[in-house]
Amino acid sequence: MLMARNTVLAEPALTDKSDPDLVPRLSAEKLATLPPAVTRPRFAPRSLTTGIVHLGCGAFHRAHQALVTQHAIEQTGDRRWGIAAVAMSRPDVVNALRAQDNLYTTLLHDGSEVRAEVVGTIREAVHAPSDHLGVARRIADPRVKIVTLTVTASGYCLSPATGRLDAGCDSVRHDLQCRSNPHTSIGMLVEGLAAVRRGGGTPPTVISCDNMTANGRQLRRAVIDFAALRDDRLADWIERNVQFPCSVVDRIVQPATSTDAAVTRNWLGGLEDRAPVSAEPFLTWTIEDFEGERPAWELGGAQFVSDVTDYELAKLRLLNGTHMLLAYLGGLAGHGTIAEASSDPALRALARQFMLAEQGPTVSLAEPELRRTVDDLMRRFRNPAIRHDMSRVGRNGSDKMIPRVIDAMSDNIAAGRPTPAAALLIAGWIRWFDACGADDAVMELIDDRADSLTELARGIADPHRRASEFLRRTDIFGTLPESARVEREVGDALAELTRDEVATVVRRRLLPEFDKE
Ligand code: CS2
């Protein structure tokens, strides 16, 4: 049965059958009694005031920005940087956090060992749809100096064809009509910034932490376009006064599994935590320099640079692009996780070839650094303790194609370099629509464009025609150079994937030096 869902994968808080009254819960009071091996905040969480509003209180934020902020506060003792973490749709995580004084455990798995750290930077957990105060009023609080976002590309309400706000989409239309109760992050930001302007205050700096090209500039465009639909003077004020630095985040994170819940309980000496997160130890956060007050994030693991472009291209094309390759082809080959797919000899060789011979030459890393980065990435992908499943990594492929695959493919075509792995990745994604519909499907199809793409996939049996129709979707692929050749290569790969084993199709495209590895 096809399970198309037009929403991002929800992050459920762990459900637990135990009686909440009988199982002691993680709480501020119990922090001092935690076993010594557990790292805990070196400040009293309740002593923080809220200086940051974060939109998108998912696992990623809690294992990344919230932790970097904790380490920065520990270094400086500056208590102004508590976070109001806003869940945009589901209330589960908010409810779980509230019942434990907004504390939660981050488990860091390096593949052989686990470390546990309790995080205490979330000052308030907010469920946007039921929040009485309203996210905009929180943003407008003069103590709030920073707004960060992890809402995925679709949360920016931009039209891929124009790069401008999609003013026709239902949620944007709703937010324009119903200003006091916006549903989108863009509507919330504009309403909050409008309140700052009315009050004559200094606006917060707004930092995108989503995996997108030039994320700060895209966010700025969306916010200014939205504001202009309300009032040109507001748009002008935002343009002149609000900073939207770009930032590049990196850490592989998974929502905690039930095994993690049990592991957490052991670490916490029997205390219950219903909102733990699990991640790899690796973490980077590269932020474009900006003016104004902020936590000393550089003391907590972040770095500030004048231009993030090189970091962004390397991250999106090497890590995120290869994740897509492993998810689609790995899923078709029957693997359940990225770790399994990257341990499969044929896929491992293809992933290396894709990074070293296709994506790598389009990013500005010198050969030795590129090789080191690829070796590190392959190690990170193989981390057996991270159950990074295919549905999660493969979701919203239609939003991810251009920045993670097509931009590099276009650069390669312009430079005369062949792109067999990228063509196979695209074919794998197109085939994914059939595979998710199979009776024994283990992957779930999650994509904002799932309906129209499923219809397209079902309507055309011939692989070459189907490849051409998909590739003509400019909202997904933009305008490809040498499109006839790309259509033929993707069509060939799709025909082979329909007929042959994935490993056989992969091996036909391996260059000798990778096939031997
Ligand atoms: C993944 C990312 O799901 C995905 O799209 O590629 O979440 C990836 O794990 C992170 O960007 C790693 O920093």
Coordinates of C-alpha atoms in Angstrom, one line a residue, residues 98-495:
R98 CA 7.4 20.1 30.0
A99 CA 6.9 17.1 32.2
Q100 CA 10.6 17.0 32.9
D101 CA 11.4 20.7 33.4
N102 CA 12.4 20.9 29.7
L103 CA 15.5 18.7 30.4
Y104 CA 16.5 15.9 28.1
T105 CA 19.4 13.6 27.4
T106 CA 21.6 13.6 24.4
L107 CA 23.2 10.2 23.7
L108 CA 26.3 10.4 21.6
H109 CA 27.2 7.2 19.9
D110 CA 30.6 6.7 18.3
G111 CA 29.9 3.2 17.2
S112 CA 31.5 1.5 20.1
E113 CA 30.8 3.7 23.1
V114 CA 28.0 6.0 24.3
R115 CA 28.2 9.2 26.3
A116 CA 25.2 10.9 27.9
E117 CA 24.7 14.6 28.4
V118 CA 21.7 16.2 30.0
V119 CA 20.8 19.4 28.2
G120 CA 19.3 22.3 30.2
T121 CA 19.2 25.2 27.7
I122 CA 15.5 24.9 26.7
R123 CA 13.8 27.4 29.0
E124 CA 10.3 26.9 27.5
A125 CA 8.9 24.3 25.2
V126 CA 6.2 25.8 23.1
H127 CA 3.6 24.2 20.9
A128 CA 2.9 26.8 18.2
P129 CA -0.7 25.8 17.3
S130 CA -1.9 26.0 21.0
D131 CA 0.4 28.7 22.3
H132 CA -1.6 31.4 24.0
L133 CA 1.1 34.0 24.1
G134 CA 1.9 33.6 20.4
V135 CA 5.2 33.0 18.8
A136 CA 5.3 36.5 17.4
R137 CA 5.1 38.0 20.8
R138 CA 7.9 35.8 22.0
I139 CA 10.1 37.0 19.1
A140 CA 9.3 40.6 19.9
D141 CA 10.4 40.3 23.5
P142 CA 13.3 42.8 23.9
R143 CA 15.4 40.1 25.7
V144 CA 15.3 37.9 22.6
K145 CA 18.3 38.7 20.5
I146 CA 18.4 35.6 18.2
V147 CA 15.8 33.6 16.3
T148 CA 17.1 30.3 14.8
L149 CA 15.2 27.9 12.5
T150 CA 15.2 24.3 11.5
V151 CA 11.9 24.0 9.6
T152 CA 13.2 22.2 6.4
A153 CA 13.1 23.8 3.0
S154 CA 9.4 23.6 2.6
G155 CA 9.0 25.7 5.7
Y156 CA 10.3 28.8 3.8
C157 CA 7.3 28.9 1.4
L158 CA 9.5 29.7 -1.5
S159 CA 8.7 28.8 -5.1
P160 CA 11.7 26.8 -6.5
A161 CA 11.1 28.2 -10.0
T162 CA 11.4 31.9 -9.0
G163 CA 13.2 31.7 -5.6
R164 CA 10.5 34.1 -4.3
L165 CA 7.8 33.7 -1.8
D166 CA 5.0 31.4 -3.1
A167 CA 2.3 33.9 -2.3
G168 CA -0.4 31.6 -3.7
C169 CA 0.1 28.7 -1.4
D170 CA -2.6 28.1 1.2
S171 CA -0.6 28.6 4.3
V172 CA 0.8 31.9 3.1
R173 CA -2.6 33.1 2.1
H174 CA -3.9 32.0 5.6
D175 CA -1.1 33.9 7.3
L176 CA -1.7 37.1 5.3
Q177 CA -5.4 37.1 6.3
C178 CA -5.0 36.0 9.8
R179 CA -2.0 37.9 11.1
S180 CA -2.5 37.3 14.8
N181 CA -2.5 33.5 14.3
P182 CA 0.2 32.6 11.7
H183 CA 0.8 29.0 10.8
T184 CA 4.1 29.3 8.9
S185 CA 7.5 30.2 10.3
I186 CA 7.6 33.1 7.8
G187 CA 4.3 34.5 9.0
M188 CA 5.5 34.2 12.6
L189 CA 8.7 36.0 11.9
V190 CA 7.1 38.8 10.0
E191 CA 4.4 39.3 12.7
G192 CA 7.2 39.3 15.4
L193 CA 9.4 41.7 13.5
A194 CA 6.4 44.0 12.9
A195 CA 5.8 44.1 16.6
V196 CA 9.5 45.0 17.2
R197 CA 9.2 47.8 14.7
R198 CA 6.0 49.1 16.3
G199 CA 7.7 49.1 19.7
G200 CA 10.8 50.9 18.3
G201 CA 13.1 48.1 19.5
T202 CA 16.2 46.4 18.0
P203 CA 15.2 43.4 16.0
P204 CA 16.7 40.0 16.7
T205 CA 19.2 38.4 14.3
V206 CA 17.5 35.5 12.4
I207 CA 19.7 32.5 11.6
S208 CA 18.6 29.7 9.4
C209 CA 20.0 26.3 10.3
D210 CA 18.4 24.4 7.5
N211 CA 20.3 22.4 4.8
M212 CA 19.8 24.8 1.9
T213 CA 22.0 26.8 -0.4
A214 CA 22.5 30.3 0.9
N215 CA 19.9 29.6 3.7
G216 CA 20.1 33.1 5.2
R217 CA 19.5 34.8 1.9
Q218 CA 16.6 32.5 1.0
L219 CA 15.1 33.2 4.4
R220 CA 15.5 36.9 4.0
R221 CA 13.9 36.8 0.6
A222 CA 10.9 34.9 1.9
V223 CA 10.5 37.3 4.9
I224 CA 10.8 40.4 2.9
D225 CA 8.4 39.2 0.2
F226 CA 5.9 38.3 2.8
A227 CA 6.2 41.6 4.6
A228 CA 5.8 43.5 1.3
L229 CA 2.4 41.8 0.8
R230 CA 1.4 43.4 4.1
D231 CA 3.1 46.8 4.0
D232 CA 6.0 48.1 1.9
R233 CA 7.3 50.1 4.8
L234 CA 7.6 47.1 6.9
A235 CA 9.5 45.2 4.2
D236 CA 11.8 48.2 3.8
W237 CA 12.4 48.3 7.5
I238 CA 13.3 44.6 7.6
E239 CA 15.5 45.0 4.6
R240 CA 17.5 47.8 6.4
N241 CA 17.5 46.5 10.0
V242 CA 17.4 42.7 10.2
Q243 CA 20.4 40.5 9.7
F244 CA 19.9 37.0 8.3
P245 CA 23.4 35.4 8.4
C246 CA 23.8 32.1 6.6
S247 CA 24.8 29.1 8.6
V248 CA 25.9 25.5 7.9
V249 CA 25.1 22.8 10.4
D250 CA 26.4 19.3 10.5
R251 CA 25.6 16.4 12.9
I252 CA 23.9 13.1 12.0
V253 CA 21.0 12.8 14.4
Q254 CA 18.2 10.3 14.9
P255 CA 15.1 10.5 17.0
A256 CA 15.7 8.2 19.9
T257 CA 14.6 4.6 19.6
S258 CA 13.1 2.5 22.3
T259 CA 16.5 1.0 22.8
D260 CA 17.9 4.5 23.4
A261 CA 15.1 5.0 26.0
A262 CA 16.3 2.0 27.9
V263 CA 20.0 3.1 27.5
T264 CA 19.0 6.6 28.8
R265 CA 17.2 5.1 31.8
N266 CA 20.4 3.2 32.7
W267 CA 22.6 6.2 32.4
L268 CA 20.2 8.3 34.5
G269 CA 20.2 5.8 37.3
G270 CA 16.6 4.6 36.6
L271 CA 15.1 8.0 35.9
E272 CA 12.7 8.3 33.0
D273 CA 13.4 10.6 30.1
R274 CA 10.7 10.6 27.4
A275 CA 12.4 13.0 25.0
P276 CA 16.0 11.8 24.6
V277 CA 17.9 12.3 21.3
S278 CA 20.6 10.3 19.7
A279 CA 23.5 11.5 17.6
E280 CA 27.0 10.9 16.4
P281 CA 29.8 12.8 18.3
F282 CA 30.8 14.8 15.2
L283 CA 29.4 18.3 15.2
T284 CA 30.1 21.5 13.2
W285 CA 28.2 24.8 13.0
T286 CA 29.7 27.5 10.7
I287 CA 28.0 30.8 11.0
E288 CA 28.4 34.0 8.9
D289 CA 29.7 36.9 11.0
F290 CA 27.0 39.2 12.2
E291 CA 26.7 42.2 14.5
G292 CA 24.9 42.2 17.8
E293 CA 24.5 40.2 21.0
R294 CA 24.8 36.5 20.9
P295 CA 26.0 33.5 23.0
A296 CA 29.7 32.8 22.7
W297 CA 28.9 29.9 20.4
E298 CA 32.5 29.8 19.2
L299 CA 33.4 28.5 22.8
G300 CA 30.7 25.8 22.4
G301 CA 31.9 24.3 19.1
A302 CA 30.7 26.7 16.4
Q303 CA 32.9 28.8 14.1
F304 CA 32.3 32.2 12.7
V305 CA 33.5 33.1 9.1
S306 CA 33.0 35.9 6.7
D307 CA 31.5 33.6 4.0
V308 CA 30.0 30.2 4.4
T309 CA 29.7 29.3 0.7
D310 CA 32.6 26.8 0.5
Y311 CA 31.5 25.0 3.7
E312 CA 27.9 24.9 2.5
L313 CA 28.7 23.4 -0.9
A314 CA 31.0 20.8 0.6
K315 CA 28.4 19.8 3.2
L316 CA 25.4 19.8 0.9
R317 CA 27.1 18.0 -2.0
L318 CA 29.4 15.5 -0.2
L319 CA 27.4 14.6 2.8
N320 CA 23.8 15.3 2.0
G321 CA 24.0 14.4 -1.7
T322 CA 25.6 11.0 -0.9
H323 CA 23.0 10.4 1.8
M324 CA 20.4 10.6 -1.0
L325 CA 22.4 8.2 -3.2
L326 CA 22.7 5.7 -0.3
A327 CA 19.0 6.1 0.7
Y328 CA 17.4 5.6 -2.7
L329 CA 19.7 2.9 -4.1
G330 CA 20.2 1.3 -0.7
G331 CA 16.5 1.3 -0.1
L332 CA 15.9 -0.4 -3.5
A333 CA 18.6 -2.9 -2.7
G334 CA 16.7 -3.8 0.5
H335 CA 18.9 -2.0 3.1
G336 CA 17.1 -0.4 6.0
T337 CA 19.6 2.1 7.1
I338 CA 22.4 4.3 5.8
A339 CA 24.9 2.3 7.9
E340 CA 23.8 -0.9 6.1
A341 CA 23.8 0.6 2.7
S342 CA 27.3 2.1 3.1
S343 CA 28.7 -1.3 4.2
D344 CA 27.4 -2.9 0.9
P345 CA 30.5 -3.3 -1.3
A346 CA 28.9 -2.0 -4.5
L347 CA 27.2 0.9 -2.9
R348 CA 30.2 1.8 -0.8
A349 CA 32.3 2.0 -4.0
L350 CA 29.7 4.0 -5.8
A351 CA 29.4 6.5 -2.8
R352 CA 33.2 7.0 -2.9
Q353 CA 33.2 7.5 -6.7
F354 CA 30.3 9.9 -6.5
M355 CA 32.1 12.0 -3.8
L356 CA 35.6 11.8 -5.3
A357 CA 34.9 11.9 -9.0
E358 CA 31.6 13.8 -9.3
Q359 CA 30.6 15.9 -6.3
G360 CA 34.2 16.5 -5.1
P361 CA 35.6 18.3 -8.2
T362 CA 32.7 20.9 -7.8
V363 CA 33.7 22.0 -4.3
S364 CA 36.7 23.9 -3.2
L365 CA 38.7 21.2 -1.3
A366 CA 42.2 20.3 -2.3
E367 CA 42.7 16.7 -3.3
P368 CA 44.2 15.5 0.1
E369 CA 41.5 17.3 2.1
L370 CA 38.8 15.9 -0.1
R371 CA 40.1 12.4 0.3
R372 CA 40.3 12.8 4.1
T373 CA 36.8 14.3 4.2
V374 CA 35.4 11.3 2.1
D375 CA 37.1 8.8 4.4
D376 CA 35.6 10.5 7.4
L377 CA 32.2 10.6 5.8
M378 CA 32.3 6.9 5.0
R379 CA 33.2 6.2 8.6
R380 CA 30.4 8.4 9.8
F381 CA 27.9 6.8 7.5
R382 CA 28.9 3.3 8.7
N383 CA 28.3 4.2 12.4
P384 CA 26.2 1.2 13.3
A385 CA 24.7 2.9 16.4
I386 CA 22.9 5.5 14.3
R387 CA 19.7 4.0 12.8
H388 CA 19.4 6.5 10.0
D389 CA 16.6 4.9 8.1
M390 CA 15.8 5.3 4.4
S391 CA 12.4 6.9 4.7
R392 CA 13.9 9.7 6.9
V393 CA 16.9 10.4 4.7
G394 CA 14.9 9.9 1.5
R395 CA 12.0 12.2 2.4
N396 CA 11.3 15.4 0.5
G397 CA 13.7 14.4 -2.3
S398 CA 12.0 16.8 -4.6
D399 CA 13.2 19.7 -2.5
K400 CA 16.7 18.4 -2.1
M401 CA 17.6 17.6 -5.7
I402 CA 18.8 21.0 -6.9
P403 CA 21.1 22.0 -4.0
R404 CA 22.5 18.5 -3.3
V405 CA 22.7 16.9 -6.7
I406 CA 21.7 19.0 -9.7
D407 CA 23.9 22.0 -9.1
A408 CA 27.0 19.8 -9.0
M409 CA 25.8 17.8 -12.0
S410 CA 25.4 21.0 -14.0
D411 CA 28.9 22.1 -13.0
N412 CA 30.3 18.8 -14.1
I413 CA 28.4 18.8 -17.4
A414 CA 29.7 22.3 -18.1
A415 CA 33.3 21.1 -17.3
G416 CA 32.9 18.1 -19.6
R417 CA 33.0 15.5 -16.7
P418 CA 30.7 12.5 -16.9
T419 CA 28.0 12.1 -14.2
P420 CA 27.0 8.4 -14.1
A421 CA 26.4 8.2 -10.4
A422 CA 24.2 11.3 -10.3
A423 CA 22.2 9.9 -13.2
L424 CA 21.8 6.6 -11.3
L425 CA 20.8 8.5 -8.1
I426 CA 18.0 10.3 -10.0
A427 CA 16.9 7.0 -11.5
G428 CA 16.9 5.5 -8.0
W429 CA 14.7 8.3 -6.8
I430 CA 12.2 7.8 -9.6
R431 CA 12.2 4.1 -9.0
W432 CA 11.5 4.8 -5.3
F433 CA 8.0 5.8 -6.2
D434 CA 7.3 2.3 -7.3
A435 CA 9.2 0.7 -4.5
C436 CA 7.3 2.6 -1.8
G437 CA 4.1 1.4 -3.3
A438 CA 5.1 -2.3 -3.2
D439 CA 3.2 -4.6 -0.8
D440 CA 6.3 -5.4 1.1
A441 CA 7.6 -1.8 1.1
V442 CA 9.7 -0.9 4.1
M443 CA 10.3 2.7 2.9
E444 CA 7.6 5.4 3.3
L445 CA 7.1 8.0 0.6
I446 CA 7.2 11.4 2.2
D447 CA 7.3 14.3 -0.2
D448 CA 5.3 17.5 -0.6
R449 CA 5.0 16.7 -4.3
A450 CA 4.2 13.0 -3.7
D451 CA 0.7 13.1 -5.2
S452 CA 1.7 14.5 -8.6
L453 CA 4.9 12.5 -8.8
T454 CA 3.2 9.2 -7.9
E455 CA 0.6 9.9 -10.6
L456 CA 3.4 10.6 -13.1
A457 CA 5.2 7.4 -12.1
R458 CA 2.1 5.3 -12.4
G459 CA 1.0 6.8 -15.7
I460 CA 4.1 6.0 -17.7
A461 CA 5.6 2.5 -17.9
D462 CA 8.4 3.2 -20.4
P463 CA 11.5 4.1 -18.4
H464 CA 12.9 6.5 -20.9
R465 CA 9.7 8.4 -21.2
R466 CA 9.2 8.4 -17.5
A467 CA 12.7 9.7 -16.9
S468 CA 12.1 12.6 -19.4
E469 CA 8.8 13.5 -17.8
F470 CA 10.3 13.6 -14.3
L471 CA 13.3 15.6 -15.5
R472 CA 11.1 18.2 -17.2
R473 CA 9.7 19.1 -13.8
T474 CA 11.6 22.4 -13.5
D475 CA 10.3 22.9 -10.0
I476 CA 12.4 19.9 -9.0
F477 CA 15.3 19.9 -11.4
G478 CA 15.6 23.5 -12.7
T479 CA 16.9 23.7 -16.2
L480 CA 19.6 21.0 -16.9
P481 CA 22.3 21.6 -19.5
E482 CA 22.5 18.9 -22.2
S483 CA 19.1 17.7 -21.1
A484 CA 18.7 15.2 -23.9
R485 CA 21.8 13.4 -22.8
V486 CA 20.8 13.5 -19.1
E487 CA 17.4 12.2 -20.0
R488 CA 18.9 9.3 -21.9
E489 CA 21.3 8.4 -19.1
V490 CA 18.7 8.5 -16.4
G491 CA 16.3 6.6 -18.7
D492 CA 18.9 3.9 -19.2
A493 CA 19.6 3.6 -15.5
L494 CA 15.9 3.4 -14.8
A495 CA 15.4 0.7 -17.3

